[in-house]
mmCIF file of C-alpha atoms in Angstrom:
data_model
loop_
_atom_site.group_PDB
_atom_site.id
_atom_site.type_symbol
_atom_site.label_atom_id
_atom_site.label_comp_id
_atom_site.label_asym_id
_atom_site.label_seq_id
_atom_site.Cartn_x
_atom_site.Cartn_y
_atom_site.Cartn_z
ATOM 1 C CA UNK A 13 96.221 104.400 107.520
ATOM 2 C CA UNK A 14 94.644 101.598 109.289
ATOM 3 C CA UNK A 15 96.468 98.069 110.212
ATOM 4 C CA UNK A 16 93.880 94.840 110.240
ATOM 5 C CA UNK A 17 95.291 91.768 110.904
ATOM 6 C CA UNK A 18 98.894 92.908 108.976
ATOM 7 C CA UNK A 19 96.794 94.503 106.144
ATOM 8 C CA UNK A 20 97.163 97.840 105.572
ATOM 9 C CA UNK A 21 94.030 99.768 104.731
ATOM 10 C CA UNK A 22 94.237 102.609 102.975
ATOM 11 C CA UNK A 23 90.552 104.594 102.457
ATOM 12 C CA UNK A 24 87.531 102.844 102.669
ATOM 13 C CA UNK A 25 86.461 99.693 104.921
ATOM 14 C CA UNK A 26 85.979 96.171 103.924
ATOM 15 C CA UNK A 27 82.202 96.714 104.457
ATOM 16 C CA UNK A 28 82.340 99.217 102.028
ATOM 17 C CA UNK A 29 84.172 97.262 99.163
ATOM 18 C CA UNK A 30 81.299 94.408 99.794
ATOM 19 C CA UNK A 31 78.453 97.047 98.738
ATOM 20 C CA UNK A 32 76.902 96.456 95.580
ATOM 21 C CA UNK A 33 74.742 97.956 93.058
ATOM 22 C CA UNK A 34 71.377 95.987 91.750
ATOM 23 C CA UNK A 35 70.966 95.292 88.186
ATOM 24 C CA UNK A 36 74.355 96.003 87.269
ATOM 25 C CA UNK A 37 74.418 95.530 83.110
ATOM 26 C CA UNK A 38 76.993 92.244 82.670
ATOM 27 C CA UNK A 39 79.585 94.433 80.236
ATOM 28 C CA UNK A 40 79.148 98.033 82.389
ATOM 29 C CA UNK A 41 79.688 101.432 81.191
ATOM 30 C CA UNK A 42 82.384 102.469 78.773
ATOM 31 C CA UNK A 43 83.257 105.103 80.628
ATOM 32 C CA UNK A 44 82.848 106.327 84.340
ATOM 33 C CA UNK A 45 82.301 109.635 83.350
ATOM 34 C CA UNK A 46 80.095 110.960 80.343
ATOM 35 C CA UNK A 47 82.486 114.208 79.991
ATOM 36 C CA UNK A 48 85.858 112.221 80.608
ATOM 37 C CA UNK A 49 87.380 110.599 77.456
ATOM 38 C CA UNK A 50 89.255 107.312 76.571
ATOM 39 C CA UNK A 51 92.579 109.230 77.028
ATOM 40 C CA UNK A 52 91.632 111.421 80.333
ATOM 41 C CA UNK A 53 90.372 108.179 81.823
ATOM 42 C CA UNK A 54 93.836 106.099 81.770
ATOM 43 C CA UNK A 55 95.534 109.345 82.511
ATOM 44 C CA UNK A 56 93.814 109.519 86.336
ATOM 45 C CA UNK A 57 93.843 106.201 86.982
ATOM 46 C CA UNK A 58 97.481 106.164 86.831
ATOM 47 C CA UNK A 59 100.278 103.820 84.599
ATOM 48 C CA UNK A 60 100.473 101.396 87.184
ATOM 49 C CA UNK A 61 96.609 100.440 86.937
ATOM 50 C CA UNK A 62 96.245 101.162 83.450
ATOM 51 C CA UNK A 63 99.061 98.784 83.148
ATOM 52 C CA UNK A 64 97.545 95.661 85.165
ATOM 53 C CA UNK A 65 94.321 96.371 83.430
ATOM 54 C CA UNK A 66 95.453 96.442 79.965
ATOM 55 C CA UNK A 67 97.425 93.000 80.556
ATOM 56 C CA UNK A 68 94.227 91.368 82.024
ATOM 57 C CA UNK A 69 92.514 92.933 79.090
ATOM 58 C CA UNK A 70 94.326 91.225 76.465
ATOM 59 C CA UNK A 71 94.754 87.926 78.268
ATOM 60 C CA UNK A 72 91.094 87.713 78.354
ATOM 61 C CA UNK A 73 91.365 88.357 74.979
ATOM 62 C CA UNK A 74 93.580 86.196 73.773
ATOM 63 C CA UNK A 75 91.402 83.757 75.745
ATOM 64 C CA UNK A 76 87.684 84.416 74.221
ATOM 65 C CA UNK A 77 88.285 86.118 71.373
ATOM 66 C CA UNK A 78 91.549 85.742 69.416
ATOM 67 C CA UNK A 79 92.375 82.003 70.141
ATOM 68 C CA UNK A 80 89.139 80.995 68.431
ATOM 69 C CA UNK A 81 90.299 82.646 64.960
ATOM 70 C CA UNK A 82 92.245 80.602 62.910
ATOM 71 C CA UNK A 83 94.958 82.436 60.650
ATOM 72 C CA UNK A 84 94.423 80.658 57.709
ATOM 73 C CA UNK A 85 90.554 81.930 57.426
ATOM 74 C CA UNK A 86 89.303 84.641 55.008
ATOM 75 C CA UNK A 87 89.188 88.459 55.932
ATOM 76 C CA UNK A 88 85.543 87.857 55.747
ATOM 77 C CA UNK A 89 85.648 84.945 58.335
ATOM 78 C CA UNK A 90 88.090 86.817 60.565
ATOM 79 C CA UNK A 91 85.364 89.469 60.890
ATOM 80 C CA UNK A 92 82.654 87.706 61.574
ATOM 81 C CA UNK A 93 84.109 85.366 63.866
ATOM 82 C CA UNK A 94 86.159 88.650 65.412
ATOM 83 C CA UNK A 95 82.684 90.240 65.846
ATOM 84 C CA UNK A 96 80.943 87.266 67.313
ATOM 85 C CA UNK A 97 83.238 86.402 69.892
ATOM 86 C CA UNK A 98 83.221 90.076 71.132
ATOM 87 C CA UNK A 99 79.360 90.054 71.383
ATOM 88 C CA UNK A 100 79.213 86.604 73.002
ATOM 89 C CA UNK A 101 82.592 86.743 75.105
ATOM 90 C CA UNK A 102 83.201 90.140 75.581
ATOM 91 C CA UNK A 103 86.589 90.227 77.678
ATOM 92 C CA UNK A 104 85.092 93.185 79.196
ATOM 93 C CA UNK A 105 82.143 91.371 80.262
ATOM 94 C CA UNK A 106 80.961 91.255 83.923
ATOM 95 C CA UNK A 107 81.927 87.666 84.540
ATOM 96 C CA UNK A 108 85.647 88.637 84.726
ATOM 97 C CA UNK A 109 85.312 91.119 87.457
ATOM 98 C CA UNK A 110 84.050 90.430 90.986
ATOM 99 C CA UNK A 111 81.669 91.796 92.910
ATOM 100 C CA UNK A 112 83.325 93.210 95.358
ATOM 101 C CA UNK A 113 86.508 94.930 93.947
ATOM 102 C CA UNK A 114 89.156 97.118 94.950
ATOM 103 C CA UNK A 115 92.180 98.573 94.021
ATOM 104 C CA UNK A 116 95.179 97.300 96.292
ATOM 105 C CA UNK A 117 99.155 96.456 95.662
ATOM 106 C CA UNK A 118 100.802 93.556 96.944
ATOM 107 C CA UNK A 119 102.795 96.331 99.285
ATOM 108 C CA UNK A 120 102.507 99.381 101.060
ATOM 109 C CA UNK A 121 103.246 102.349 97.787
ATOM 110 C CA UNK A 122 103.615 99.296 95.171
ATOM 111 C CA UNK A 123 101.878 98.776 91.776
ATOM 112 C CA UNK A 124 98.536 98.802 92.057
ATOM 113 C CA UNK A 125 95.716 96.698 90.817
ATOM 114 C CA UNK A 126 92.083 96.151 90.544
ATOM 115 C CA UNK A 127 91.369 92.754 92.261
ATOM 116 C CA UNK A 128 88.440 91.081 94.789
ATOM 117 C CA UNK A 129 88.484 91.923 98.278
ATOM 118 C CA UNK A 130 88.707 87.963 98.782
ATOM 119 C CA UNK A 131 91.932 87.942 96.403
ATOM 120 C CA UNK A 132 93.768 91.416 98.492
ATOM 121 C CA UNK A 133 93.259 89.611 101.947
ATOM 122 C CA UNK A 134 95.136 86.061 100.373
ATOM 123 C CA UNK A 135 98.520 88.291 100.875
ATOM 124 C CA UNK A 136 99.350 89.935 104.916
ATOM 125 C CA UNK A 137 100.320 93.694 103.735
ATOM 126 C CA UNK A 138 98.152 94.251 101.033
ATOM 127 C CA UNK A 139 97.497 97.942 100.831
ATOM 128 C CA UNK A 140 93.953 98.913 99.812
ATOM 129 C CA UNK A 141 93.784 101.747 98.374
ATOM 130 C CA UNK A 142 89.976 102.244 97.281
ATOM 131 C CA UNK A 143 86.336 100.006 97.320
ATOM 132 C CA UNK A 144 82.865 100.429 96.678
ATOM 133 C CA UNK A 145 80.757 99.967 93.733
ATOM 134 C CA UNK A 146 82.720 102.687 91.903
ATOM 135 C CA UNK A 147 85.587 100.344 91.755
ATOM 136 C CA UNK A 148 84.181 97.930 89.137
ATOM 137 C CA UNK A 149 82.424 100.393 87.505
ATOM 138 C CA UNK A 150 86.302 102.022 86.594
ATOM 139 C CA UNK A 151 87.669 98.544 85.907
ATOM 140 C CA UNK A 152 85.329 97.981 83.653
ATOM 141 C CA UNK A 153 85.218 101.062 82.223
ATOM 142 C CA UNK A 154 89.533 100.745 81.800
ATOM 143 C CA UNK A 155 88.782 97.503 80.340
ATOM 144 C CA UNK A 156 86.680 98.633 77.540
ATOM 145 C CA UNK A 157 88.938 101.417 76.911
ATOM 146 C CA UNK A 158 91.544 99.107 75.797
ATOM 147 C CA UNK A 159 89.445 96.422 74.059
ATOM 148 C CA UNK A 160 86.603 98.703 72.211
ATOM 149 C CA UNK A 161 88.764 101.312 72.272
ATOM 150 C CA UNK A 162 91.157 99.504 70.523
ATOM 151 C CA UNK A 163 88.920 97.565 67.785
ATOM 152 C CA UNK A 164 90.265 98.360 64.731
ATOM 153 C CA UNK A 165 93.921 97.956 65.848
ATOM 154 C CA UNK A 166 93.382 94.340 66.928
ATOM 155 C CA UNK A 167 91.184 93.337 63.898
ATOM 156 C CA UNK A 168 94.024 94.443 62.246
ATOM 157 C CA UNK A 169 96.278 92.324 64.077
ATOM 158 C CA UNK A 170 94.239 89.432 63.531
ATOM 159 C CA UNK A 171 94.224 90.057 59.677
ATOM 160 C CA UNK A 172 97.877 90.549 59.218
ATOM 161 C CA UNK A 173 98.951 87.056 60.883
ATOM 162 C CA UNK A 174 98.009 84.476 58.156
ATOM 163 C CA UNK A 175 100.505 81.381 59.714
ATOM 164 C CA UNK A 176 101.416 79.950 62.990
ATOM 165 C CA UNK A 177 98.742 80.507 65.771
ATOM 166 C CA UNK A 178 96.745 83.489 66.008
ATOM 167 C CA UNK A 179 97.877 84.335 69.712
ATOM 168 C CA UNK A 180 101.823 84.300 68.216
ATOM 169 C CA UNK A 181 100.814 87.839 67.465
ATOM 170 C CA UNK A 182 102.367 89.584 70.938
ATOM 171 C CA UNK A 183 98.725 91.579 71.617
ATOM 172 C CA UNK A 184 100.419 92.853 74.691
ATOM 173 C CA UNK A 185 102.869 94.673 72.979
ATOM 174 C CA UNK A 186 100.599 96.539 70.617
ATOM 175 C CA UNK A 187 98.186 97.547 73.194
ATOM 176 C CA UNK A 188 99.989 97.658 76.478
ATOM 177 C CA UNK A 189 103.533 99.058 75.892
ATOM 178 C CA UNK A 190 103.419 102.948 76.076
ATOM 179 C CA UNK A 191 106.129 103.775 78.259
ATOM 180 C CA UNK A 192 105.138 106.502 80.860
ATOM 181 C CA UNK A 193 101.174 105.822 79.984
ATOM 182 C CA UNK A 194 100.607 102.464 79.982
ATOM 183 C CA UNK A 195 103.329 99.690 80.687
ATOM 184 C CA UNK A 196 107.216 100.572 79.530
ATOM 185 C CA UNK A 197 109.535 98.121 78.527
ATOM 186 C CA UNK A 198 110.698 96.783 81.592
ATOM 187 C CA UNK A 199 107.118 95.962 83.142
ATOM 188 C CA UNK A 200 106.901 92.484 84.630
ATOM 189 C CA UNK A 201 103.208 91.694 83.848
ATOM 190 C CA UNK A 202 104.100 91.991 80.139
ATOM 191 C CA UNK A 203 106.725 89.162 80.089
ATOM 192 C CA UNK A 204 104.851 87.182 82.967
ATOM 193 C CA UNK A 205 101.570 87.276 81.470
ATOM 194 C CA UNK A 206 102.600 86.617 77.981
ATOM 195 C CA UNK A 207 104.763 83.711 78.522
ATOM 196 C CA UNK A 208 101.803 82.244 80.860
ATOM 197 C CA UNK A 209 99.325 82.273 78.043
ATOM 198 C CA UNK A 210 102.170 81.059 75.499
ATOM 199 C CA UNK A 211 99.725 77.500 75.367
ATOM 200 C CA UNK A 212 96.719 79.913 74.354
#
């Protein structure tokens, strides 16, 4: 354990976290490891990161994908439109992770979370935890494990809601709330995050 400037650091450096790998593909691998599944994956990150990741997950879905389909539409137009938006604005894609991630928590043993180096050094005490390229490579790979993992579930979502707005549907819920796994009942990000994209 290392103290910089009232920030507690964990493993690796700051140099480390700012390493990065050339030609990175925008939407990454699905997985870090060819021999780990879906499952084994969320299991070794840990709830509390599986937890932050799925609720960034579906808020960037709700934002690029689900927002843009309208309830009223045809199963036929809910597909394509469902399909399009994942090829064009994947919420996996590279855009919505930095460069230069890490995982870190707000406080010393708190819930962690996959964020930039610029974004853990906003807070004094921020805990990091791990860095390097291998960092985005797992957040993206977390990511995809609840979006494409996940496909058929939300197009199914999509086709049951028929009034209202598409985003009434409470995506969080179906994706994000496995209690001991994922996020239980109780997790903050879940109420937070919905109610923030309630306008979406």
């Amino acid at each position: 354990l290392v103290l910089l400037g009232g920030r507690c650091i964990l493993a690796e450096t700051s140099a480390a976290a700012a390493v990065v790998e050339q030609g990175e593909e925008d939407q990454g691998p699905t997985l870090t490891d060819d021999k780990e599944t879906g499952d084994q994956l969320i299991a070794r990150v840990g709830a509390d990161l599986a937890c932050s990741s799925c609720v960034q997950a579906v808020t960037s879905f709700r934002f690029d994908v689900s927002r843009h389909i309208k309830p009223k539409l045809s199963a036929d137009e809910k597909t394509r439109l469902f399909s399009e938006r994942l090829q064009k604005h994947h919420p996996c894609g590279g855009r919505h992770f930095h460069r230069d991630m890490v995982v870190a928590a707000k406080v010393l043993f708190g819930p962690r979370k996959y964020m930039s180096y610029e974004q853990s050094q906003k807070k004094t005490g921020t805990a990091i935890s791990g860095s390097g390229p291998k960092v985005k490579t797992e957040a993206l790979s977390v990511c995809r494990y609840f979006v494409d993992g996940h496909r058929d579930k939300l197009l199914e979502a999509v086709m049951k809601q028929t009034k209202g707005r598409m985003n009434d549907v409470n995506f969080f819920s179906l994706l994000c709330h496995r209690p001991g796994v994922v996020c239980d009942a109780s997790s903050p990000e879940l109420d937070e995050d919905d109610e923030h994209m309630d306008e979406l």
